Coordinates of C-alpha atoms in Angstrom, one line a residue:
M356 CA 86.3 101.0 145.3
K357 CA 87.5 97.7 144.1
L358 CA 88.3 96.6 140.6
I359 CA 85.1 94.5 140.4
D360 CA 83.1 97.6 141.3
A361 CA 84.8 99.7 138.6
L362 CA 84.2 97.0 135.9
D363 CA 80.6 96.7 137.0
Q364 CA 80.2 100.5 136.7
V365 CA 81.7 100.4 133.2
F366 CA 79.4 97.6 132.0
L367 CA 76.4 99.4 133.5
S368 CA 77.4 102.6 131.7
F369 CA 77.9 100.8 128.4
S370 CA 74.5 99.0 128.6
S371 CA 72.6 102.2 129.5
N372 CA 74.1 104.3 126.6
K373 CA 74.4 101.7 123.8
F374 CA 74.2 104.1 120.9
K375 CA 76.9 106.3 122.4
T376 CA 79.1 103.3 123.1
I377 CA 78.6 101.9 119.5
M378 CA 79.4 105.3 117.9
S379 CA 82.5 105.8 120.1
C380 CA 83.8 102.3 119.2
L381 CA 83.0 102.9 115.5
G382 CA 84.9 106.2 115.6
I383 CA 87.9 104.6 117.2
I384 CA 87.9 101.7 114.8
I385 CA 87.6 104.0 111.7
G386 CA 90.3 106.3 113.1
V387 CA 92.8 103.4 113.6
I388 CA 92.0 102.0 110.2
A389 CA 92.5 105.4 108.5
I390 CA 95.9 105.9 110.2
V391 CA 97.0 102.4 109.2
V392 CA 95.8 102.9 105.6
M393 CA 97.5 106.3 105.3
L394 CA 100.8 104.9 106.6
S395 CA 100.8 101.9 104.4
V396 CA 99.8 103.9 101.3
G397 CA 102.6 106.4 102.1
E398 CA 105.2 103.7 102.5
G399 CA 104.0 102.0 99.3
I400 CA 104.2 105.2 97.2
Q401 CA 107.6 106.0 98.7
A402 CA 108.9 102.5 97.8
G403 CA 107.4 102.6 94.3
V404 CA 108.8 106.0 93.5
G405 CA 112.2 105.0 94.9
Q406 CA 112.2 101.8 92.8
V407 CA 111.3 103.7 89.6
F408 CA 114.1 106.3 90.1
S409 CA 116.7 103.8 91.3
G410 CA 116.3 101.9 88.0
L411 CA 117.1 105.1 86.0
D412 CA 120.6 105.4 87.5
L413 CA 120.1 109.1 88.1
D414 CA 123.1 110.8 89.7
I415 CA 122.9 114.3 88.2
I416 CA 120.3 116.9 89.2
T417 CA 119.8 120.1 87.2
I418 CA 118.3 123.1 89.1
F419 CA 116.8 126.0 87.2
P420 CA 115.8 129.1 89.2
G421 CA 112.4 130.6 88.5
G422 CA 109.9 129.1 86.1
A423 CA 106.2 128.6 86.2
G424 CA 104.1 129.6 89.2
F425 CA 100.5 130.1 90.3
E426 CA 98.9 133.6 90.6
A427 CA 95.2 134.2 91.1
G428 CA 94.4 130.6 90.2
K429 CA 96.2 130.5 86.9
L430 CA 99.6 129.3 85.8
V431 CA 101.9 132.1 84.9
Y432 CA 105.6 132.3 83.9
Q433 CA 107.8 134.1 86.4
K434 CA 110.9 135.9 85.6
P435 CA 113.8 133.6 86.4
A436 CA 115.8 134.4 89.5
E437 CA 119.5 134.2 89.3
F438 CA 121.8 132.1 91.5
D439 CA 124.7 134.0 93.1
D440 CA 127.9 132.8 94.6
K441 CA 126.2 132.3 98.0
D442 CA 123.7 129.9 96.5
I443 CA 126.5 128.0 94.6
H444 CA 128.5 127.8 97.8
A445 CA 125.5 126.5 99.8
L446 CA 124.9 123.8 97.1
E447 CA 128.6 122.8 97.2
N448 CA 128.5 122.4 101.0
T449 CA 125.4 120.2 100.9
I450 CA 126.0 116.6 102.2
G451 CA 126.0 114.1 99.3
V452 CA 126.8 116.7 96.6
K453 CA 130.0 115.9 94.8
T454 CA 130.3 118.8 92.4
V455 CA 128.3 121.9 91.4
L456 CA 128.7 123.3 87.9
P457 CA 127.2 126.8 87.6
R458 CA 126.3 127.5 84.0
R459 CA 125.1 130.6 82.2
G460 CA 123.2 130.4 79.0
G461 CA 120.9 132.0 76.6
G462 CA 119.9 132.4 73.0
V463 CA 122.1 134.1 70.5
S464 CA 121.7 135.1 66.9
I465 CA 124.7 134.8 64.6
K466 CA 124.8 136.4 61.2
F467 CA 127.4 135.4 58.6
R468 CA 127.2 136.9 55.1
D469 CA 123.6 136.7 54.2
E470 CA 122.5 134.0 56.6
E471 CA 121.4 134.4 60.2
R472 CA 120.9 131.5 62.6
S473 CA 119.8 131.3 66.2
F474 CA 121.6 129.1 68.7
S475 CA 121.5 128.2 72.3
L476 CA 124.8 129.2 74.1
N477 CA 125.9 127.7 77.4
A478 CA 129.0 128.7 79.3
I479 CA 130.8 127.4 82.5
S480 CA 133.7 128.6 84.5
P481 CA 137.1 127.3 83.1
S482 CA 137.9 126.0 86.6
K483 CA 134.9 123.6 86.3
E484 CA 135.8 122.2 82.8
Q485 CA 137.4 119.0 84.2
D486 CA 134.3 118.4 86.4
L487 CA 132.0 118.7 83.4
A488 CA 134.2 116.4 81.3
R489 CA 134.2 113.8 84.1
I490 CA 130.4 114.0 84.4
H491 CA 129.7 113.7 80.7
R492 CA 132.5 111.3 80.0
Y493 CA 133.4 112.8 76.6
G494 CA 136.7 114.4 77.3
T495 CA 137.6 118.1 77.6
I496 CA 135.8 120.9 75.9
S497 CA 138.0 122.6 73.3
S498 CA 138.8 126.3 74.0

């Protein structure tokens, strides 16, 4: 079978099944357009989000374990998990991470004479004090 015979067979098949041919071509065209649109929208969103965050000069990320979650179709608060030394070590060994400052905190009530006040208390390891001071650029924390 020569190339001319093959092309003749293709055109004969196309002309005898016009509806099938048109629908197949339409499906291919729509599929290609959908892929091109999805790729361009994805790149546009990525560039837009990157541009917004790059203008904010963000270089510190705070990670809180636990928080809100979904259960049976509704938003519920989950008991916070706790980071352990293994988690801290994994974060410290992540490429691009300069320092990790594990911090413990919670609410406390202080009563002095007849007054009682509630405060938020945060604590870090003394070995990380210099890192915290460097990050916040306000000097060392008084002991």
